[in-house]
Short mmCIF file of C-alpha atoms and ligand atoms in Angstrom, two decimals:
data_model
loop_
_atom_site.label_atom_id
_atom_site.label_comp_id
_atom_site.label_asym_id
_atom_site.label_seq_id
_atom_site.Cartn_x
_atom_site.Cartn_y
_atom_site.Cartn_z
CA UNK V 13 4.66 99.85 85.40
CA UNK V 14 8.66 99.21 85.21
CA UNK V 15 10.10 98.82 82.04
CA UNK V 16 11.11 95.15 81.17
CA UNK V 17 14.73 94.42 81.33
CA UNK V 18 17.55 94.71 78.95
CA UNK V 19 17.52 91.94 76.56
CA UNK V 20 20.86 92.01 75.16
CA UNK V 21 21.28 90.11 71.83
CA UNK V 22 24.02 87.15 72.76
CA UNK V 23 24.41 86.07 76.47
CA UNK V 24 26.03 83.24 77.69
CA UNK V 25 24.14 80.41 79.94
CA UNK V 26 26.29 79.06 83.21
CA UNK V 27 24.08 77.05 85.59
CA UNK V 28 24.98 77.35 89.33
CA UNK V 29 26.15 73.55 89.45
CA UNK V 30 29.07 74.52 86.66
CA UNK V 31 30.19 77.98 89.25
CA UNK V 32 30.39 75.62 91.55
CA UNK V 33 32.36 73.25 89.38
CA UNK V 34 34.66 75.90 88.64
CA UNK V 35 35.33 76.57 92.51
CA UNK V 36 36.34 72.93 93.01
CA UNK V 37 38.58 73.42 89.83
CA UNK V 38 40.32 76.51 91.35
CA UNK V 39 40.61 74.98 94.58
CA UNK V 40 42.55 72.25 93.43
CA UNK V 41 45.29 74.17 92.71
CA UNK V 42 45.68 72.56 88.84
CA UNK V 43 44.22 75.75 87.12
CA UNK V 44 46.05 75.64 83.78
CA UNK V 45 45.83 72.80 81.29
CA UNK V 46 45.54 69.47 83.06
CA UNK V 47 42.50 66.46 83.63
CA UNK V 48 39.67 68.97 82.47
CA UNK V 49 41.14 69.94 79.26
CA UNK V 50 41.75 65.82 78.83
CA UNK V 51 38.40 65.33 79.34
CA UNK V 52 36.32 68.50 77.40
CA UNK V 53 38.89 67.16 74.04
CA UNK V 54 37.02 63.88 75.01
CA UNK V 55 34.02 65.12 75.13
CA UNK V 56 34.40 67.19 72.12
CA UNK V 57 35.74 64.23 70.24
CA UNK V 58 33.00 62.15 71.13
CA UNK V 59 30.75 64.37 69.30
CA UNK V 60 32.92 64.88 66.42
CA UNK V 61 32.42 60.84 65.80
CA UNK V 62 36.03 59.97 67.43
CA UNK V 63 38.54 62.64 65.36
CA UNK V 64 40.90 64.14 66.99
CA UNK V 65 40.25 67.79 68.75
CA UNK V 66 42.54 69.70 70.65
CA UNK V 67 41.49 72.85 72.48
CA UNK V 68 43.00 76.47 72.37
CA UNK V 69 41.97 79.89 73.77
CA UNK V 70 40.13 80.65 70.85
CA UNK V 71 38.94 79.66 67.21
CA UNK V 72 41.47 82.64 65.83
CA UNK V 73 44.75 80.77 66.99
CA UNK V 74 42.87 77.84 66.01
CA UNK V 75 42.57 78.78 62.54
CA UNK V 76 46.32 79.98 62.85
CA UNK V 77 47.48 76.84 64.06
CA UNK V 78 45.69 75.46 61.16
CA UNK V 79 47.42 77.37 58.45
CA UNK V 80 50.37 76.42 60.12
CA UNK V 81 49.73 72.27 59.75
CA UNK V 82 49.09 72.95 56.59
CA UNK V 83 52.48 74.32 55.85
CA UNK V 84 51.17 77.76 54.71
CA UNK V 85 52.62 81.36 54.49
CA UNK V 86 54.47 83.34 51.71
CA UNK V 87 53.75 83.21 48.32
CA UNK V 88 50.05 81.30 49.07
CA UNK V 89 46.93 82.25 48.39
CA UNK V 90 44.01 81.35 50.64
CA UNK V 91 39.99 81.70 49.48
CA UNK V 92 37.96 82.70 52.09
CA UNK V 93 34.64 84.78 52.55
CA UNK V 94 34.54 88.91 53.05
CA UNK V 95 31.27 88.29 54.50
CA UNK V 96 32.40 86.76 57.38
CA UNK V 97 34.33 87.85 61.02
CA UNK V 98 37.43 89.46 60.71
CA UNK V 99 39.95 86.45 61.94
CA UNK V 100 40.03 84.34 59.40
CA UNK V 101 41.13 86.79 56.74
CA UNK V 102 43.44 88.20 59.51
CA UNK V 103 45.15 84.65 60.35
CA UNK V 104 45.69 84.08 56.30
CA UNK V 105 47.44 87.50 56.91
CA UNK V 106 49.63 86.71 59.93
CA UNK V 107 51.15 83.79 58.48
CA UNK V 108 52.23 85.78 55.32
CA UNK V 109 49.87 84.72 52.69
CA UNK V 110 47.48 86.10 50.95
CA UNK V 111 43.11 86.17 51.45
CA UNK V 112 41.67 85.69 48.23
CA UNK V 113 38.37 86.80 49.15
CA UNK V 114 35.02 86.24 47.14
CA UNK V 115 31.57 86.58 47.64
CA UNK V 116 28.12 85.02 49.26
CA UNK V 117 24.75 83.49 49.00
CA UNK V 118 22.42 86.30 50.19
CA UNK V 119 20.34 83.95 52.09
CA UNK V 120 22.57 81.32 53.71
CA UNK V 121 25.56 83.69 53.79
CA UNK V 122 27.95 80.89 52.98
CA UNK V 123 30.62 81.50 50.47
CA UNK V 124 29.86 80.94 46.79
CA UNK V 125 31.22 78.59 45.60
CA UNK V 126 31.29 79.61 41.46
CA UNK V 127 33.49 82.34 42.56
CA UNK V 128 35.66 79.92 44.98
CA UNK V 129 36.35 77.85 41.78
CA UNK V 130 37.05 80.69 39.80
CA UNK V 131 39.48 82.20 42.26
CA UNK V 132 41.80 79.41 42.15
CA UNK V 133 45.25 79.66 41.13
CA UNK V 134 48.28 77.90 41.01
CA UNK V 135 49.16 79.54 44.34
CA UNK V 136 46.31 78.46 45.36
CA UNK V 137 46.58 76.58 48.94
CA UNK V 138 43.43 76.12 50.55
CA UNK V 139 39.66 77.06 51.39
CA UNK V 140 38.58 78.49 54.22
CA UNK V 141 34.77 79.04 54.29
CA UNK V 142 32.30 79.67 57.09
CA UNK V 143 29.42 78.06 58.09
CA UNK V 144 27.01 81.44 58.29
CA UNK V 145 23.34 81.01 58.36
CA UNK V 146 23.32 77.04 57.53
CA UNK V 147 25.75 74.47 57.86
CA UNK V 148 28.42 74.42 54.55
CA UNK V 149 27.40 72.53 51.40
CA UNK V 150 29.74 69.90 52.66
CA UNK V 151 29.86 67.59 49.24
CA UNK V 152 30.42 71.04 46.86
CA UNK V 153 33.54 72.39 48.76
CA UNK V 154 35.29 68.60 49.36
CA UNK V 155 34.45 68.22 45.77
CA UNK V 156 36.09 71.29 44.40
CA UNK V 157 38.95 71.08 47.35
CA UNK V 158 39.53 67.21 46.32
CA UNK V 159 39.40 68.24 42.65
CA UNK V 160 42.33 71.13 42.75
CA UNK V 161 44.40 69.33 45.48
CA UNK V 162 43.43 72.11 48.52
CA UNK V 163 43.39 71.69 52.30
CA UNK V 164 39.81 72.91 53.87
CA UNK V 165 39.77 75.07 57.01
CA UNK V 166 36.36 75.15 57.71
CA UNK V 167 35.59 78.18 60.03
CA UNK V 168 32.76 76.73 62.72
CA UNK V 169 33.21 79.03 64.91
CA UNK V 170 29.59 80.00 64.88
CA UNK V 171 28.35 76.37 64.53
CA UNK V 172 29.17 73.83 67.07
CA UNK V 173 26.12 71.72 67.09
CA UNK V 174 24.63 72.21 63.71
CA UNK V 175 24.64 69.09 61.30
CA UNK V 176 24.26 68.19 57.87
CA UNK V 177 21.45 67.11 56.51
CA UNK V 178 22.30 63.40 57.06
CA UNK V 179 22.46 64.23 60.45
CA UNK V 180 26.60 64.12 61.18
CA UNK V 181 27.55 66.55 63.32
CA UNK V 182 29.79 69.71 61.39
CA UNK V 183 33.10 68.85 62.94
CA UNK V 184 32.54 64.62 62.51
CA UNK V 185 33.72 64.84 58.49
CA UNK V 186 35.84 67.31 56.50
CA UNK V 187 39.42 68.12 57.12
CA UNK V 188 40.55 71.00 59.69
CA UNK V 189 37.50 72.27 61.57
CA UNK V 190 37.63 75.39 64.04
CA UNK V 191 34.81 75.60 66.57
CA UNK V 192 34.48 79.11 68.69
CA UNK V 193 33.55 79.10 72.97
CA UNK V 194 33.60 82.74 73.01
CA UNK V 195 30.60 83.92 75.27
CA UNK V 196 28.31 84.83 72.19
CA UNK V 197 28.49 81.26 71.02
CA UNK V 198 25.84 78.36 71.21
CA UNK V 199 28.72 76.71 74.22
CA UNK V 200 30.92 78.87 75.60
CA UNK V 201 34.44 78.16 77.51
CA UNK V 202 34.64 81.80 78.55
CA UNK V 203 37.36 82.20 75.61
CA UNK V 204 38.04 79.23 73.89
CA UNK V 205 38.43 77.09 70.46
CA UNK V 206 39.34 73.72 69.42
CA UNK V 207 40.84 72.07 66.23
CA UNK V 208 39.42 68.86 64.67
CA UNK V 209 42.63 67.18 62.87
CA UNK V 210 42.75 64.17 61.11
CA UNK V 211 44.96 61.80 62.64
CA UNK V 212 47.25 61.39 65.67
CA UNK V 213 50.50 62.79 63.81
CA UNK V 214 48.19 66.67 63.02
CA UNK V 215 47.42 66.28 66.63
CA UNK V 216 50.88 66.01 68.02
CA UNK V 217 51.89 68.90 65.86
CA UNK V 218 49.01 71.21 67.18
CA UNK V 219 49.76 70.30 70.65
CA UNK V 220 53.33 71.26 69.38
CA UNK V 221 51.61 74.37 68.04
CA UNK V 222 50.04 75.68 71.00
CA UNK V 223 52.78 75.56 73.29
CA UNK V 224 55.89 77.17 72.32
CA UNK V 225 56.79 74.05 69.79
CA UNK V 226 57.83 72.55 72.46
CA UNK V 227 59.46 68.68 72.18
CA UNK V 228 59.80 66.28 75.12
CA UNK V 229 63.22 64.54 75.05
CA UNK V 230 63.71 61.14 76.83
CA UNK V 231 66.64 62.83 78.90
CA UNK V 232 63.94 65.40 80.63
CA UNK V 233 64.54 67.71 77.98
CA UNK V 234 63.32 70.18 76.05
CA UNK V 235 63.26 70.70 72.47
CA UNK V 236 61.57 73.56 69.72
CA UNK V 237 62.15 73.02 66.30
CA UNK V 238 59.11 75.54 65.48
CA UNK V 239 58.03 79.33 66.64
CA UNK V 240 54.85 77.98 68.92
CA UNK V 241 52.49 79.89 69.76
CA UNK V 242 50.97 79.92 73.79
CA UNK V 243 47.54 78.84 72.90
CA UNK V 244 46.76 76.36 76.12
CA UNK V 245 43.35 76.25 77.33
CA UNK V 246 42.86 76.47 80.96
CA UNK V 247 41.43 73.72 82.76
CA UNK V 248 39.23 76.08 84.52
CA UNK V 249 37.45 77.04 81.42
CA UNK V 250 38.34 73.75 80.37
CA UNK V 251 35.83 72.32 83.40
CA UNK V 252 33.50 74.96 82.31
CA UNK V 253 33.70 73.64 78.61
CA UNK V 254 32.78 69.80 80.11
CA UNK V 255 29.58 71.02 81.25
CA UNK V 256 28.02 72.95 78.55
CA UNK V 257 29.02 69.97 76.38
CA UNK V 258 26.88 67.68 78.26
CA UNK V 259 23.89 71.01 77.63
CA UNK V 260 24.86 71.17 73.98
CA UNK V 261 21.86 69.28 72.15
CA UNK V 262 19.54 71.56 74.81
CA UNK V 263 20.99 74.64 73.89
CA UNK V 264 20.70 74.05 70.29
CA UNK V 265 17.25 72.89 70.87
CA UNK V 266 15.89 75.39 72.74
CA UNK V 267 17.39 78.07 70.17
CA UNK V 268 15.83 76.18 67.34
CA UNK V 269 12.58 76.73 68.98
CA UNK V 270 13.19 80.90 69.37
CA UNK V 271 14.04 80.71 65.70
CA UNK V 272 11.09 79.10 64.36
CA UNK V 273 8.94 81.68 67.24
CA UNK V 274 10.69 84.19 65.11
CA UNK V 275 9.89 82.94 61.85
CA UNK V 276 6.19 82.59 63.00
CA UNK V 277 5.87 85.48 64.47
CA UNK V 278 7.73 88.03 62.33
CA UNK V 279 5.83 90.35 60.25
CA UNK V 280 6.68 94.01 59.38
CA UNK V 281 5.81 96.45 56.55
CA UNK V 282 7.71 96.53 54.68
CA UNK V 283 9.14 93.54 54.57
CA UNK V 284 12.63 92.12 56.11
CA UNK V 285 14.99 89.29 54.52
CA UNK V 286 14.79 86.66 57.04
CA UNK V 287 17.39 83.84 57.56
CA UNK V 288 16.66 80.44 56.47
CA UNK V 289 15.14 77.48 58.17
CA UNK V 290 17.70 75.09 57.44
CA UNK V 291 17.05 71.39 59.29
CA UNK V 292 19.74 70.90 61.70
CA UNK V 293 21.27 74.87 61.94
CA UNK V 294 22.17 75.38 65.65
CA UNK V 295 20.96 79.02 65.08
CA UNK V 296 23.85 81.30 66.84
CA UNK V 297 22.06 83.83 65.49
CA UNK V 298 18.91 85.60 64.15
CA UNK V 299 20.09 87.54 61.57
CA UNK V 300 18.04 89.73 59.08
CA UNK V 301 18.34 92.23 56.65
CA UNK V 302 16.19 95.48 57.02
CA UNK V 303 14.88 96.89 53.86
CA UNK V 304 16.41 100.34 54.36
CA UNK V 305 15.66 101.84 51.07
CA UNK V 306 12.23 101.61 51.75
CA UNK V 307 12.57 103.21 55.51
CA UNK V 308 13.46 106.71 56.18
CA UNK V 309 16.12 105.54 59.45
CA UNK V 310 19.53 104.12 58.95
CA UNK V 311 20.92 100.73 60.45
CA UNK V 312 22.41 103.13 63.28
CA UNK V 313 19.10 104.61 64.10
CA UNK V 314 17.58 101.57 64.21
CA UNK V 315 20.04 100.17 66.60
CA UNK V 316 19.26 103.10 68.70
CA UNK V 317 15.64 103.00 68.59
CA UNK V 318 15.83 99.09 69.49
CA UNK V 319 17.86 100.04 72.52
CA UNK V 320 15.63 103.04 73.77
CA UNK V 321 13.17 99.70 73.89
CA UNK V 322 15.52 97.96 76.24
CA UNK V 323 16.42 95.04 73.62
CA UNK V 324 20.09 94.76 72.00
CA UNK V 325 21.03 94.66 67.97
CA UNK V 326 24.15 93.25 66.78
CA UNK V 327 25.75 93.55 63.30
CA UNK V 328 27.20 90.82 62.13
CA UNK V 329 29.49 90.94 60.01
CA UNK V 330 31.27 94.00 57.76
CA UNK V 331 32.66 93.39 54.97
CA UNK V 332 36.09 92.32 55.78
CA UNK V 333 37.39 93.38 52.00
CA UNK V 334 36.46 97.04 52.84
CA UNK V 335 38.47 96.77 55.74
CA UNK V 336 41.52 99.34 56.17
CA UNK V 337 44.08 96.46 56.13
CA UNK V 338 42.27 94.84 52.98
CA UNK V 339 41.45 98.26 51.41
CA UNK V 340 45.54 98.56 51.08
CA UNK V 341 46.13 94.84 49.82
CA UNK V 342 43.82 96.23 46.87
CA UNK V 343 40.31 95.57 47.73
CA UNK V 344 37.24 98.23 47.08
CA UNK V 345 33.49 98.96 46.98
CA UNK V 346 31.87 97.08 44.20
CA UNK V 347 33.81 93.69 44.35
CA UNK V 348 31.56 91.96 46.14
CA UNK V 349 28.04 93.23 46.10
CA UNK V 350 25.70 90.85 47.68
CA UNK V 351 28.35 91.02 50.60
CA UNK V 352 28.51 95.07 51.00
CA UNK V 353 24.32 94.63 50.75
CA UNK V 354 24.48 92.16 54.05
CA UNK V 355 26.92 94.55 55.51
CA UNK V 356 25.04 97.81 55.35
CA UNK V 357 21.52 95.94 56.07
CA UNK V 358 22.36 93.01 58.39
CA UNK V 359 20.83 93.55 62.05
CA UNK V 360 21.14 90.25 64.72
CA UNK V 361 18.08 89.94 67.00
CA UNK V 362 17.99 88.56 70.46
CA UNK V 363 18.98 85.05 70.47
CA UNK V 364 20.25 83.02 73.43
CA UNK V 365 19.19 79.33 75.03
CA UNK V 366 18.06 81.09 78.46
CA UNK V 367 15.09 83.50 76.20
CA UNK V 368 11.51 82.69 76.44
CA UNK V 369 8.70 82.63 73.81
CA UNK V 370 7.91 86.23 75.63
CA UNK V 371 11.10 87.64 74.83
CA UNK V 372 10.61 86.90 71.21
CA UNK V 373 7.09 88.20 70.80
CA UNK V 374 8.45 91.73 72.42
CA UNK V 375 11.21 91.70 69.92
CA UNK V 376 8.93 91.03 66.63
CA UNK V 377 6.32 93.56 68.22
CA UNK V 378 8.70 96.16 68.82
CA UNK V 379 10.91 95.81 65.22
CA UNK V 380 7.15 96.08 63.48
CA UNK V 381 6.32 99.11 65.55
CA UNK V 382 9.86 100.67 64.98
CA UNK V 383 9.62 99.76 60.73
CA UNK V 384 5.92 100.67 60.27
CA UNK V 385 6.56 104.21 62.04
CA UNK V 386 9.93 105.28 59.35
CA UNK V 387 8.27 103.85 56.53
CA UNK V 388 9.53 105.12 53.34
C1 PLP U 429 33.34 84.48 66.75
C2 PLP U 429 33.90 84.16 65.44
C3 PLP U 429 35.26 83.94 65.28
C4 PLP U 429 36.27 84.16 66.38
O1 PLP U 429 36.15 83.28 67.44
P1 PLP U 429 37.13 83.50 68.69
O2 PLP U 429 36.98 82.25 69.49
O3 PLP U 429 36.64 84.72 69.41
O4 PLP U 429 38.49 83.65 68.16
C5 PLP U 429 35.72 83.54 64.04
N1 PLP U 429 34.86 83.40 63.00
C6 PLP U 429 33.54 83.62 63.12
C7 PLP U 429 32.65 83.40 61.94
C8 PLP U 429 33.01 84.02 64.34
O5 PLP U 429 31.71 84.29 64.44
#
């Protein structure tokens, strides 16, 4: 019998009509920004209920572009997650202020936000949480952000197509929202991101933003009067980007559905932390924590053994604190406990919109088998 094939645990989903929409694109001969990135920031708007959204090449220089509307740099303090990717601690970094970093729920992996409002200071400039494992408690952080007088970066990168629990889409409400179309992502652009702004004057400056701060002058002109960065989208990704738009609500769907087959079907001895079942999570990923102290394999062996099987394991995330670059701003083991817990026992499972209902049972089947033979 032939082994089944490698299920890796993030994978993109093109359909054959959007290659084919990409040919015409190329073929045109307008490959870089032009009608396609028009019409994806229309598209994206739409489902952001009518803000503003501007596209860049990814969610990072999104979230940099953001720190830069807000005026932000040296001698400002930014509270953000460790237990979250690397980028958004890194962006606080690049523009010269500082990542105040605290901890998170265990379960939903969102920051917490007792130690947000603790963390504040009088340098204090803004939040920038993620939405992890369910969408943000959207009323808390407004309410503690409106209360201090702080801007809100909201890092979506993971979570175009969740909602809140009144059903608006994460990206309609808040203030600066950064939404990832990295390949591992519910839609993907190839590499991409977009910015949701509030009004037409933040828009104008991020479009400023992502290309070389560049002003039109009546004369034919051109003008800088900031350091731009070169953050365009392509319209060939851009065309790409319309189409998995119109296949969001089906992605998200059909991951939903894998989930809840996981949740069903998921039973090992001993047992595994297993991520919530929020209402309205778009579910980029399946991400548990194995109960290592009670097996005799590490995380890396694990891994290893899950690959052997022909199905992939991603970890997601370190903790950024413990970092080299954050280790020398200060930062060490012990801060942030429930954090360095999801980083040593966090494992993501399979979890794409083109998996079946088979592919899950062979992943549940296969961590039990794996767990119940290095039992402690
Ligand atoms: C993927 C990811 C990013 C980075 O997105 P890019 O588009 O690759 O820059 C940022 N934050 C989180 C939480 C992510 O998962």
């Amino acid at each position: 019998m032939s082994s089944p094939a490698f299920l890796p645990f993030a994978r993109p989903v093109i359909d054959e009509a959007t290659i084919a929409k990409v040919a015409d694109v190329i073929r045109s001969n307008w490959i870089a920004s032009g009608p396609n990135v028009l019409a994806f920031e229309r598209a994206l708007s739409a489902w952001c209920g009518g803000r503003p959204v501007r596209s860049m090449t990814s969610a990072t220089v999104a979230m940099e572009v953001a720190l830069q509307l807000c005026d932000i740099g040296a001698g400002d303090e930014v509270i953000t997650p460790t237990q979250t990717f690397f980028a958004a601690a890194n962006m606080i970094t690049k523009v010269g202020a500082r990542p105040v970093f605290v901890d998170c729920d265990l379960v939903t992996r969102n920051l917490d936000l007792e130690e947000t409002a603790a963390a504040i200071t009088p340098a204090t400039r803004a939040i920038l949480p993620t939405h992890f494992l369910a969408p943000l408690d959207h009323e808390r952080v407004y309410a503690l952000a409106r209360a201090r007088g702080l801007r809100v970066i909201e890092d979506a990168a993971l979570a175009i197509g969740s909602r809140y629990p009144d059903g608006t889409a994460v990206g309609a409400r808040g203030d600066l929202v950064a939404f990832s179309f990295h390949p591992n992502k519910n839609i993907t652009t190839i590499e991409g991101g977009a910015l949701v702004v509030n009004d037409a004057q933040e828009a104008a400056r991020v479009e400023s933003l992502r290309f070389h701060g560049i002003l039109r002058l009546p004369d034919g002109t051109r003008d800088v009067d900031v350091a731009g960065g070169k953050y365009n989208l392509s319209d060939v990704s851009a065309a790409i980007g319309v189409a998995q738009m119109a296949q969001l609500e089906a992605f998200v769907a059909q991951r939903r559905m894998l989930a809840r087959e996981y949740l069903r079907l998921w039973h090992t001895d001993p047992v595994c932390l297993l991520p919530p079942d929020v209402e309205g999570h778009s579910w980029n990923m399946f991400a548990v924590l194995l109960p290592l102290d009670r097996l005799t394999i590490t995380r890396r062996e694990f891994v290893d053994l899950m690959h052997a099987q022909g199905i992939g394991v991603g970890v997601s995330y370190e903790a950024c604190h413990l970092a080299t670059l954050y280790r020398k701003q200060g930062y060490h083991e012990g801060q942030f406990p429930v954090t360095e817990r999801i980083a040593r026992e966090t494992a993501s499972l399979p979890l794409f919109a083109a998996m079946t209902r088979a592919d899950v049972e062979r992943v549940c089947t296969t961590v039990a088998l794996i767990l119940a033979a290095h039992r402690k």
